[in-house]
Short mmCIF file of N, CA and C in Angstrom, two decimals:
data_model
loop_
_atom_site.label_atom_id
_atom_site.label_comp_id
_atom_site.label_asym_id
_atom_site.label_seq_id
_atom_site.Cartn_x
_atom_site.Cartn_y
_atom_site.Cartn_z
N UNK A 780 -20.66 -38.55 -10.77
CA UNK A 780 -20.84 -38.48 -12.21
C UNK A 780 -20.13 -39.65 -12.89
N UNK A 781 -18.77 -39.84 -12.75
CA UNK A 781 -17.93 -40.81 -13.00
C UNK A 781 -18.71 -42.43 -12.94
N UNK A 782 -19.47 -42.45 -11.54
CA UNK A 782 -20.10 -44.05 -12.12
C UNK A 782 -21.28 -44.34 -12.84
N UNK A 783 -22.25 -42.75 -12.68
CA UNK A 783 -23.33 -43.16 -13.63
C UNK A 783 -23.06 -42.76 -15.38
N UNK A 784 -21.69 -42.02 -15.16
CA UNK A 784 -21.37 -42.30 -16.66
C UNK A 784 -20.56 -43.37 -17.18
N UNK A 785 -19.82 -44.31 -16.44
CA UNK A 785 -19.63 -45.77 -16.62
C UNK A 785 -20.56 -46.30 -16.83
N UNK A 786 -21.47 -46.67 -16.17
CA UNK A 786 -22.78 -47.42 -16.40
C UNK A 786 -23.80 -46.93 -17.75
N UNK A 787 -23.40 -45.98 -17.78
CA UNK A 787 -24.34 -45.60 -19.52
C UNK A 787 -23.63 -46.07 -20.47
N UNK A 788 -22.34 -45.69 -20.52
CA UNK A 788 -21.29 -46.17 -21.23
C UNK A 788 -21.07 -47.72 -21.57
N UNK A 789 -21.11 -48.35 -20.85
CA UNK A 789 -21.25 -49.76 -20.88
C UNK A 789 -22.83 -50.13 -21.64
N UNK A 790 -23.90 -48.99 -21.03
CA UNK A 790 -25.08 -50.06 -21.50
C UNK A 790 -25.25 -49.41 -23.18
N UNK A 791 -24.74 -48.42 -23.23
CA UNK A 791 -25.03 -47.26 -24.56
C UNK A 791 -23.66 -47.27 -25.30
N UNK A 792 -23.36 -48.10 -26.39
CA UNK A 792 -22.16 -47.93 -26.98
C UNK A 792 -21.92 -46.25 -28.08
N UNK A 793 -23.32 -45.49 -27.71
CA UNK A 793 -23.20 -44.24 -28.46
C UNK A 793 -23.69 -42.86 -27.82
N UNK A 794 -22.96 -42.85 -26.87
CA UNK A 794 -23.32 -42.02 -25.75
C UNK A 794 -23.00 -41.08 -26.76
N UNK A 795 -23.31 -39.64 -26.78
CA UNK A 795 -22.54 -38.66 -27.40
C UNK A 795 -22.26 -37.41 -26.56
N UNK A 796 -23.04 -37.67 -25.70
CA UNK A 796 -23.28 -36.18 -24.48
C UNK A 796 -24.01 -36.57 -23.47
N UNK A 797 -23.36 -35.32 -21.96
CA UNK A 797 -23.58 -35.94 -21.08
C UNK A 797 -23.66 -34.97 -20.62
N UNK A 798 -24.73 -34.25 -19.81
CA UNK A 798 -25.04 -33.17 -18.78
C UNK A 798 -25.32 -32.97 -17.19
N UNK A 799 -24.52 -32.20 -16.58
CA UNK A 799 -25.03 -31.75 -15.31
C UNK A 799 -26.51 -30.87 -15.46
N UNK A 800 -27.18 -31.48 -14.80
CA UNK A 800 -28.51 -30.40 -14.57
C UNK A 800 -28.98 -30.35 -13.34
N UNK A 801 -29.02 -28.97 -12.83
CA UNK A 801 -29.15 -28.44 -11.76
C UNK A 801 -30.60 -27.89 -11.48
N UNK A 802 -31.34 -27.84 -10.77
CA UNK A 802 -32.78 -27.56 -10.58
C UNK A 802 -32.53 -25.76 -10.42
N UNK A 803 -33.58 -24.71 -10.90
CA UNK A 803 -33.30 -23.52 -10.79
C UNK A 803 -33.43 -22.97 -9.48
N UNK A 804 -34.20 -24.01 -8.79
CA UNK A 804 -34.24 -23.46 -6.93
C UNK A 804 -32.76 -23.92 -5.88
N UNK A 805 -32.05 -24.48 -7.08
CA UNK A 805 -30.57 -25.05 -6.68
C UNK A 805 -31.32 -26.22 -5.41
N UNK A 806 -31.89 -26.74 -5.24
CA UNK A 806 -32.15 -27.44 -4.42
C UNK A 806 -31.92 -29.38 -4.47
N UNK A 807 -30.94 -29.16 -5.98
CA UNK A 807 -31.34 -30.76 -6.50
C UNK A 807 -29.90 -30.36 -7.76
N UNK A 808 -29.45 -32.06 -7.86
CA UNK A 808 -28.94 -31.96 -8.89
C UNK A 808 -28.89 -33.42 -9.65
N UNK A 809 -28.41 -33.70 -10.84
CA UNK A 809 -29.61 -35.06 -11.36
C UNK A 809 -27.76 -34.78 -12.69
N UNK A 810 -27.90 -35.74 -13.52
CA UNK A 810 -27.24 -35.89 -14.94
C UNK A 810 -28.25 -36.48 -16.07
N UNK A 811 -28.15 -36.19 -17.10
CA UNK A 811 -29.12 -36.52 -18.66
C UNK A 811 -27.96 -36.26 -19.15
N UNK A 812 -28.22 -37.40 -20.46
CA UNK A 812 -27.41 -38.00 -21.19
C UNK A 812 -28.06 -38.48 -22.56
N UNK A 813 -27.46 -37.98 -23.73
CA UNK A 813 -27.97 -38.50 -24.73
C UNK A 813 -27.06 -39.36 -25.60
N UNK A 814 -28.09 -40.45 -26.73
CA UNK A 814 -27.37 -41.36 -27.80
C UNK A 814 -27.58 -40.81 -28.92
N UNK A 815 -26.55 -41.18 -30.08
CA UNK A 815 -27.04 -41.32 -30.74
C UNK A 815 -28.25 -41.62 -31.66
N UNK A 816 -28.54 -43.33 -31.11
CA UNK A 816 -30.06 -43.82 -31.66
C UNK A 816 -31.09 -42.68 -31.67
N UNK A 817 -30.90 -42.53 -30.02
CA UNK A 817 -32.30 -41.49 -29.62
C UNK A 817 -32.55 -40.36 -30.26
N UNK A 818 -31.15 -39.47 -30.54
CA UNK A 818 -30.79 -38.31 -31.77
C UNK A 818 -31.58 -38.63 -33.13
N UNK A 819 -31.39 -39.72 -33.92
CA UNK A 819 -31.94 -40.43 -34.92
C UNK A 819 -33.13 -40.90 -34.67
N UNK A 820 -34.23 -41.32 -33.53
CA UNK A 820 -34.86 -41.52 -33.98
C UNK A 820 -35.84 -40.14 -33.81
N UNK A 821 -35.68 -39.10 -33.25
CA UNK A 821 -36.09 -37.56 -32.84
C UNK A 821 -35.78 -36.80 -34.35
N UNK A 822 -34.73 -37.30 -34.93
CA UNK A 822 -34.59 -36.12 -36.09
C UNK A 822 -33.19 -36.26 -36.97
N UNK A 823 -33.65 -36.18 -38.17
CA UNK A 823 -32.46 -36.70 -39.04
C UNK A 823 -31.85 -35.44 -38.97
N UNK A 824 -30.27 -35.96 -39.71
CA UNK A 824 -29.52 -34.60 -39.22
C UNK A 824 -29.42 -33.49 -40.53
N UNK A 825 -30.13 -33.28 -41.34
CA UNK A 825 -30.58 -32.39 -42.15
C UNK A 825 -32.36 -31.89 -42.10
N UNK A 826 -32.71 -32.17 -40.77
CA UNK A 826 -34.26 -31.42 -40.61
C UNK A 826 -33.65 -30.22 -39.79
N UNK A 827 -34.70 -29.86 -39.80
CA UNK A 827 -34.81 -28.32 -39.27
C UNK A 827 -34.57 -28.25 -37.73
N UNK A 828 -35.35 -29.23 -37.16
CA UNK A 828 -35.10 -30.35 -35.69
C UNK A 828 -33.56 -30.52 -35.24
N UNK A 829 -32.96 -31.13 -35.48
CA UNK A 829 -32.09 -31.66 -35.07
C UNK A 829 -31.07 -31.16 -34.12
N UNK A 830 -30.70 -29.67 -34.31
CA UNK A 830 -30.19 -29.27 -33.45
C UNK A 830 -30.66 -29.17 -32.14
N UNK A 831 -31.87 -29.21 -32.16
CA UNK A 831 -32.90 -29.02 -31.09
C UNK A 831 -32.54 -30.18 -30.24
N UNK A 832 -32.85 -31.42 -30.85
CA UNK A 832 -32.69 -32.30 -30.22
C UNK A 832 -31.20 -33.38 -29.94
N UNK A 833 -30.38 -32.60 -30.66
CA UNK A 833 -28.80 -32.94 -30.66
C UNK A 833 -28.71 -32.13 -28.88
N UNK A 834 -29.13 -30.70 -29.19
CA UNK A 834 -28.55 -30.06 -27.70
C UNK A 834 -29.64 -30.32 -26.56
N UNK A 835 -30.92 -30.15 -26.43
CA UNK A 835 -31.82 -29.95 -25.87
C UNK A 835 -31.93 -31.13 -24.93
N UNK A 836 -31.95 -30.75 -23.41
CA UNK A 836 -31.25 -31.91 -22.42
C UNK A 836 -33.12 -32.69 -22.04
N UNK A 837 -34.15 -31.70 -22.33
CA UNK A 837 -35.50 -32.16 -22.09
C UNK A 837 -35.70 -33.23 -23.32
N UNK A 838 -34.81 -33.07 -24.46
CA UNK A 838 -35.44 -34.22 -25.24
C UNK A 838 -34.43 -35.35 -25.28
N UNK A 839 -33.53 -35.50 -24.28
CA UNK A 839 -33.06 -36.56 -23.83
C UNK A 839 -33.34 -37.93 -23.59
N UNK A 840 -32.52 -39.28 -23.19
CA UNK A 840 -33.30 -40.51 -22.86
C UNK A 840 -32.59 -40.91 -21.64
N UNK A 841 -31.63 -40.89 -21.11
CA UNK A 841 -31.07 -40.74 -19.91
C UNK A 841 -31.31 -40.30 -18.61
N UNK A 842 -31.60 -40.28 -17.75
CA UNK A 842 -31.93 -39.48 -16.71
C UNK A 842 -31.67 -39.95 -15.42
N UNK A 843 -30.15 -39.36 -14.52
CA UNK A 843 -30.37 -39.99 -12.95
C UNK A 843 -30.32 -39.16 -11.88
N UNK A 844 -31.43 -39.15 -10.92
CA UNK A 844 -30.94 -38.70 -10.11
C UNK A 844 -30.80 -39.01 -8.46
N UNK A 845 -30.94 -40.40 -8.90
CA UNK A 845 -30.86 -41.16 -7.70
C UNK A 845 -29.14 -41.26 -7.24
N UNK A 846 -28.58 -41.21 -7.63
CA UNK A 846 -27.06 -41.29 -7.54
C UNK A 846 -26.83 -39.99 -6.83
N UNK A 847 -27.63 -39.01 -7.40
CA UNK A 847 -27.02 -37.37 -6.22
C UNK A 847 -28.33 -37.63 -5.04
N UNK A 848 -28.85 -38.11 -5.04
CA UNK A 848 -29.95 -37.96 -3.34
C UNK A 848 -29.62 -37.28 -2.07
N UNK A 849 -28.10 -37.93 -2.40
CA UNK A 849 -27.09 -37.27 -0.82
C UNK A 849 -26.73 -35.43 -0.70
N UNK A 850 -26.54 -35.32 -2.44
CA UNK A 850 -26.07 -34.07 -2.90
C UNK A 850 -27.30 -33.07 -3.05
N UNK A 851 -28.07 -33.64 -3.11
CA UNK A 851 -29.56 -33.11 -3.49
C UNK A 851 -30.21 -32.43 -1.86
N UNK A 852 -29.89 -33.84 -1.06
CA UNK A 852 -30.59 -33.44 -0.01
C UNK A 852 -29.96 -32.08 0.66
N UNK A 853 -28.49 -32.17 0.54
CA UNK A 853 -27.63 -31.08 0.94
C UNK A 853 -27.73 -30.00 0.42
N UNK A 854 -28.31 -29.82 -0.94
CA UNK A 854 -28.49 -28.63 -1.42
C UNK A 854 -29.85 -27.87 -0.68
N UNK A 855 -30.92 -28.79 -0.94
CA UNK A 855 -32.19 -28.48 -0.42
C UNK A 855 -32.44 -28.36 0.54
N UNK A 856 -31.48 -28.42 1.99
CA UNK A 856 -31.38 -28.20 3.52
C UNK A 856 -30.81 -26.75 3.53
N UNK A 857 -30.16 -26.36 2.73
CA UNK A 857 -28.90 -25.14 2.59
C UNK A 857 -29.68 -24.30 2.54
N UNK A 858 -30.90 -24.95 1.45
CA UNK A 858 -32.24 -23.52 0.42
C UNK A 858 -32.73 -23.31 1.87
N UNK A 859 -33.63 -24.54 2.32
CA UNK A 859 -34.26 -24.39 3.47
C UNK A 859 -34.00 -23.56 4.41
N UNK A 860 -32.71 -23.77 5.21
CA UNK A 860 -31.82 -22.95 6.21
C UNK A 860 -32.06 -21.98 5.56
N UNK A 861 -31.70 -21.26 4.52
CA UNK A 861 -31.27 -19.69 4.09
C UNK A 861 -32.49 -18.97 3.66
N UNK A 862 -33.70 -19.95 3.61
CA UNK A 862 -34.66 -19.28 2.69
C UNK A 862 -35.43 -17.93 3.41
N UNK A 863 -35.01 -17.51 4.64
CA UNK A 863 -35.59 -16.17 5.18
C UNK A 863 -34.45 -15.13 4.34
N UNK A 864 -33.32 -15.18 3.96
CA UNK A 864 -32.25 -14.54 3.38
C UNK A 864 -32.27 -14.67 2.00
N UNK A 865 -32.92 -15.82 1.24
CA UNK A 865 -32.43 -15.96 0.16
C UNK A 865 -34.38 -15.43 -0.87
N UNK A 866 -35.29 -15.31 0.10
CA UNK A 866 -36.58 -15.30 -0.83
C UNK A 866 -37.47 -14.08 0.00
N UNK A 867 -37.58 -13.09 -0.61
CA UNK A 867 -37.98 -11.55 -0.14
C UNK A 867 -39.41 -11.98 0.19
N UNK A 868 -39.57 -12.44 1.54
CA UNK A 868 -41.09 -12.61 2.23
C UNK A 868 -42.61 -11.59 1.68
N UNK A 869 -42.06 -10.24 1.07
CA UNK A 869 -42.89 -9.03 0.69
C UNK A 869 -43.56 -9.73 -0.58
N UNK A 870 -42.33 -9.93 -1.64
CA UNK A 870 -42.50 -10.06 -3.08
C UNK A 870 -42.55 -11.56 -3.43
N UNK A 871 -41.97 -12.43 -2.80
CA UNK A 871 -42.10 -13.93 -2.84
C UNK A 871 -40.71 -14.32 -4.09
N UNK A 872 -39.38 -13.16 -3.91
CA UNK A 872 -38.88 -13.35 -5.24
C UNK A 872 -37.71 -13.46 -4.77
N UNK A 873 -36.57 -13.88 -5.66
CA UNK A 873 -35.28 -14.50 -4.99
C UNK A 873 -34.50 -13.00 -4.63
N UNK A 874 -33.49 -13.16 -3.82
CA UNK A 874 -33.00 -11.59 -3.38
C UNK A 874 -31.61 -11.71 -3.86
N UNK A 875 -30.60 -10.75 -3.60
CA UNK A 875 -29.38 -10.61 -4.47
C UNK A 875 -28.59 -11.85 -3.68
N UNK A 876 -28.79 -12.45 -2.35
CA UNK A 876 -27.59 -13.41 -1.50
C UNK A 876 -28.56 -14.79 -2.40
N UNK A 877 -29.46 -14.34 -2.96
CA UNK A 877 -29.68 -16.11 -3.28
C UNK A 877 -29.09 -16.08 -4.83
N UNK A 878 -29.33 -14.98 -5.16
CA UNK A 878 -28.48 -14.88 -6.98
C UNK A 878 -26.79 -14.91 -6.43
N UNK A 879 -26.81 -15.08 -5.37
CA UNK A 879 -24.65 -15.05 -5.62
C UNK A 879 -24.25 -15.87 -5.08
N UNK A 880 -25.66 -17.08 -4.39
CA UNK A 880 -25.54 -18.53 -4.01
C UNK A 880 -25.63 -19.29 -5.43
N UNK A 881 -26.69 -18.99 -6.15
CA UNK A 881 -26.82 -19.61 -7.57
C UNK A 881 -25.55 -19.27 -8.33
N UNK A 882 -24.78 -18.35 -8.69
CA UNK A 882 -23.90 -18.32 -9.14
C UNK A 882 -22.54 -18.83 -8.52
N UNK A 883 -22.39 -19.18 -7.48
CA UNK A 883 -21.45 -20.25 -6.75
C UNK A 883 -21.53 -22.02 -7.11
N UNK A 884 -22.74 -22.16 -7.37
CA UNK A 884 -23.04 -23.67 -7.50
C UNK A 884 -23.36 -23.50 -9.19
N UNK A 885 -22.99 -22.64 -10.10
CA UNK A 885 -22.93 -22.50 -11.42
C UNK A 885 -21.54 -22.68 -11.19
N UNK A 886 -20.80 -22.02 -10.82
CA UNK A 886 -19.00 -22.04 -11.02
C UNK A 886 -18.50 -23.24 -10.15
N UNK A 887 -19.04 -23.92 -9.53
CA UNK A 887 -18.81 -24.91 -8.69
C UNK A 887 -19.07 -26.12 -9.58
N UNK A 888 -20.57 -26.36 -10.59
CA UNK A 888 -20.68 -27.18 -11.59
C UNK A 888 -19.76 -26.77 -12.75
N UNK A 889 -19.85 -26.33 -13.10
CA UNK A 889 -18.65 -25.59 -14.40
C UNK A 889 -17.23 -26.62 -13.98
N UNK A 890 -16.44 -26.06 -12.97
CA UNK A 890 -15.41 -26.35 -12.27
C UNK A 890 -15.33 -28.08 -11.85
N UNK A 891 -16.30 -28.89 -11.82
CA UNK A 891 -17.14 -30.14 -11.73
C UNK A 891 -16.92 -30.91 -13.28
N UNK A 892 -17.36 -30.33 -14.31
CA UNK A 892 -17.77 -30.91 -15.69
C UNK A 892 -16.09 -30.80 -16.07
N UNK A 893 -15.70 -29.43 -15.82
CA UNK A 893 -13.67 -29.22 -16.16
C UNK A 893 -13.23 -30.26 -15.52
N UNK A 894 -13.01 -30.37 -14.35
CA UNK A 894 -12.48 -31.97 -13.89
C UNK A 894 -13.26 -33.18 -14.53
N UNK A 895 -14.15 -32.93 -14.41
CA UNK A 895 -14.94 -34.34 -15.32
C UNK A 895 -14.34 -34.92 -16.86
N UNK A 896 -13.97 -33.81 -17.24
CA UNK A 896 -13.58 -33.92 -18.62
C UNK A 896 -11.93 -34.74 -18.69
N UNK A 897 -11.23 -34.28 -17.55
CA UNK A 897 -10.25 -34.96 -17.35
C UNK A 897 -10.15 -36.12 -16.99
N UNK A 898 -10.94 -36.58 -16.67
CA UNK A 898 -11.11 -37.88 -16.23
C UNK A 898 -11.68 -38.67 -17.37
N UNK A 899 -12.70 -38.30 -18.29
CA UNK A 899 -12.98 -39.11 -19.52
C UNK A 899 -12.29 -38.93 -20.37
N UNK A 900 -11.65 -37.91 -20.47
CA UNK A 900 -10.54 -37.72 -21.93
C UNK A 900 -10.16 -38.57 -22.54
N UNK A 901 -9.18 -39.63 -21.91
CA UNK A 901 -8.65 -40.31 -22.31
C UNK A 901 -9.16 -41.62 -22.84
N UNK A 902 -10.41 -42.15 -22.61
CA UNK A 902 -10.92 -43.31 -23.09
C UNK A 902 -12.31 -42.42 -23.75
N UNK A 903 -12.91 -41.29 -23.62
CA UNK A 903 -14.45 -40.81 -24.72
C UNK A 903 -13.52 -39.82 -24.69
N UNK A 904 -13.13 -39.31 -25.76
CA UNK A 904 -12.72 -37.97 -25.59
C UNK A 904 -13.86 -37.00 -26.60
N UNK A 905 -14.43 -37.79 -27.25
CA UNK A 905 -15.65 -37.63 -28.35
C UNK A 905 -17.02 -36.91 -27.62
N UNK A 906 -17.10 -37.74 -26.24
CA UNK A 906 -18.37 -36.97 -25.64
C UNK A 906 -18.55 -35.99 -25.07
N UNK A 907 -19.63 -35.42 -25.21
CA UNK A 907 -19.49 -33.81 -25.02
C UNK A 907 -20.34 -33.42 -23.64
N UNK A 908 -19.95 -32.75 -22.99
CA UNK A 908 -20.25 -32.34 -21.81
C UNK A 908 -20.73 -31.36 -21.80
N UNK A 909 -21.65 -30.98 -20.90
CA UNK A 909 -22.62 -29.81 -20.46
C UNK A 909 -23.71 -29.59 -19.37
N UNK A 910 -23.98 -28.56 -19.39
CA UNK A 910 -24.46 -27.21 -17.66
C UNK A 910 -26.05 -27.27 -18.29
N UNK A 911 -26.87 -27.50 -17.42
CA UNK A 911 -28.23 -27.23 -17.56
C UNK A 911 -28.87 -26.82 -16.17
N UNK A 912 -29.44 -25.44 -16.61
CA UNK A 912 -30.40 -25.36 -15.54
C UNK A 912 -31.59 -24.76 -16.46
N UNK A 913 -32.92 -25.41 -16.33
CA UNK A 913 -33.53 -25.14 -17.46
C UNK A 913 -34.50 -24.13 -17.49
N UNK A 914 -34.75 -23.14 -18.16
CA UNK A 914 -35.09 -22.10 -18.18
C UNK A 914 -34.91 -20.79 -17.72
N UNK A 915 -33.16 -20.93 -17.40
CA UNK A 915 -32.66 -20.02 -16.91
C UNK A 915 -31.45 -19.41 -17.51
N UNK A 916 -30.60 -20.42 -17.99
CA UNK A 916 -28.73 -19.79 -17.92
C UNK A 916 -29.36 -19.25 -19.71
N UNK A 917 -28.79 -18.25 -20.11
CA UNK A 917 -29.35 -17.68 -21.48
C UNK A 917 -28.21 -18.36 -22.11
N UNK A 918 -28.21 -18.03 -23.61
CA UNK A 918 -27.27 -18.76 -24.51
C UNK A 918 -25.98 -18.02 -24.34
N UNK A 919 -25.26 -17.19 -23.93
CA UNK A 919 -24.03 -17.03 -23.79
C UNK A 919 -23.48 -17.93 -22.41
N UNK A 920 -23.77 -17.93 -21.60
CA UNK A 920 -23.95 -18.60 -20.28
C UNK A 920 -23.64 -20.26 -20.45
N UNK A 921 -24.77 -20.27 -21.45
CA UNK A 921 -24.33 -21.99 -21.81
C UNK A 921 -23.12 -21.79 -22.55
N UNK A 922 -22.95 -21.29 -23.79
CA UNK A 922 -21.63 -21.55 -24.49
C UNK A 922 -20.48 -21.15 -23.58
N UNK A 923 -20.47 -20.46 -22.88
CA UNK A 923 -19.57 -19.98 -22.01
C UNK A 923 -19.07 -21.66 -21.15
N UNK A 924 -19.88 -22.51 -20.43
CA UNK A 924 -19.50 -23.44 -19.71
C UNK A 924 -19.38 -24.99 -20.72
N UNK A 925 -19.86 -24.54 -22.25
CA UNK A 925 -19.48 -25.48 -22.71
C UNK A 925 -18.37 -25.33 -23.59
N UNK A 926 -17.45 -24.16 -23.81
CA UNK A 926 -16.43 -24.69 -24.01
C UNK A 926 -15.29 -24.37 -22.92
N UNK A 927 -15.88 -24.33 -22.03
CA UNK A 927 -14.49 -24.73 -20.63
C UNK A 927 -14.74 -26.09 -20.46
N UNK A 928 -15.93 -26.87 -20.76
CA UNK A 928 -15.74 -28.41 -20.77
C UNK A 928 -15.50 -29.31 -22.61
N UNK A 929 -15.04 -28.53 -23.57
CA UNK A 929 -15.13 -29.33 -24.86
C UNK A 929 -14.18 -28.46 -25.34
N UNK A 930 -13.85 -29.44 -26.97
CA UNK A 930 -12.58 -28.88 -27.61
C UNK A 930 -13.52 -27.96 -28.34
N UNK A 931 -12.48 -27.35 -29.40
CA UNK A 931 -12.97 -25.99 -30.07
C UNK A 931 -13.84 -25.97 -31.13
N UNK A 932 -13.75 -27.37 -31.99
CA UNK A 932 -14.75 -27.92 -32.82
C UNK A 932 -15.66 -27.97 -32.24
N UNK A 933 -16.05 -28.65 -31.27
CA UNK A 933 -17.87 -29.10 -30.93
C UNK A 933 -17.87 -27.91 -29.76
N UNK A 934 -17.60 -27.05 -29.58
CA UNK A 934 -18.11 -25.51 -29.06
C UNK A 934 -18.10 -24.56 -29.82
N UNK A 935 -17.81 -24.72 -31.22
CA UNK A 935 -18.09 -23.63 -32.48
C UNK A 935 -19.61 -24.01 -33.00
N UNK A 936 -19.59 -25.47 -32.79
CA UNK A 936 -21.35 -26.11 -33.26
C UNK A 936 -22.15 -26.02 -32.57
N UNK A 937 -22.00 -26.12 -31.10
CA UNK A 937 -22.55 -25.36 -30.12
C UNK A 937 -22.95 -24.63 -30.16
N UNK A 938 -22.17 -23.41 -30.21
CA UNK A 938 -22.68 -22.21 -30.03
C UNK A 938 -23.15 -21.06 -31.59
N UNK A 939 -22.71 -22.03 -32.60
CA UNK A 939 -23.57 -21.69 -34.21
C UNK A 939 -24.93 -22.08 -33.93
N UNK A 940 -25.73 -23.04 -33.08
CA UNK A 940 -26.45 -23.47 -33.03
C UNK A 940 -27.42 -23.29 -31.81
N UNK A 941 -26.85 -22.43 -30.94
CA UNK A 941 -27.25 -21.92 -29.55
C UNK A 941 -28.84 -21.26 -29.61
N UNK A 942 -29.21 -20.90 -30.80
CA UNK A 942 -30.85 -20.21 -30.34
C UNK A 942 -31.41 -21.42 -31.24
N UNK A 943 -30.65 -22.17 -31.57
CA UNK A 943 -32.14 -23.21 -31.83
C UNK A 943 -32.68 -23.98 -30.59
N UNK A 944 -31.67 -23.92 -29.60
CA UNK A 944 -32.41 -25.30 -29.00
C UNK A 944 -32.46 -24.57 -26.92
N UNK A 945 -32.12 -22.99 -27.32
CA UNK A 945 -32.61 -22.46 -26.23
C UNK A 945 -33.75 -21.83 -26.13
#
């Protein structure tokens, strides 16, 4: 995370936020990142929009996930290996050992973005960090991992703003 958020940083003097996003088959994991500009040119900050696209990691301009390939592949060998345990052959649907694998690599990213935050503090302490898995973690879930990674101001706006942009 640390070098592809150097490298945005350097090319984007208005980074404002920066997300882990995790694929919902846990098989992959990638970072999106938004600017300012891109915020502005999606939606002024008195439309109805904006929150949408202040939080919303799909209307982002950032996107890597060539940097996790290694992490990715390791996840998606793990699915593979486990998938007689983790996907009910009858129903084709995830079973309770693959919901308490997904919730390990939720508290494992969580625990990821908390150290992360320590490490940018001191030179962005402004940018805001956050957990995406998309179409899954509900809005308490998100506010929940975004303010174990942000101060108390920009996780009160957060989460005032949590069903617009879930």
């Amino acid at each position: 995370m640390t070098s592809v958020f150097n490298r945005w940083i350097e090319e984007n003097d208005d980074l404002y936020i920066f997300s882990l996003d995790c694929a919902r088959v846990m098989d992959s994991v990638a970072v999106i990142a938004n600017t300012i500009t891109n915020l502005e040119e999606q939606a002024e900050e008195d439309s109805e929009d904006y929150w949408y696209y202040k939080y919303c990691e799909e209307e982002w301009d950032l996107f890597e996930c060539d940097t996790f390939e290694a992490v990715s592949a390791d996840m998606s060998k793990y699915i593979d290996d486990n998938d007689s345990i983790f996907t009910n052959p009858e129903t084709c649907e995830y079973t309770v050992l693959f919901d308490q694998h997904c919730d390990e690599i939720i508290e494992r990213c969580k625990n990821a973005l908390i150290r992360f935050r320590q490490i940018i503090d001191k030179g962005h302490p402004n940018v805001l960090l956050s957990f995406n898995i998309r179409e899954y973690l509900d809005g308490d879930e998100r506010v929940e991992i975004f303010q174990a990674a942000n101060n108390e101001n920009a996780s009160r706006e957060y989460s005032e703003h949590i069903e617009e942009f879930t």
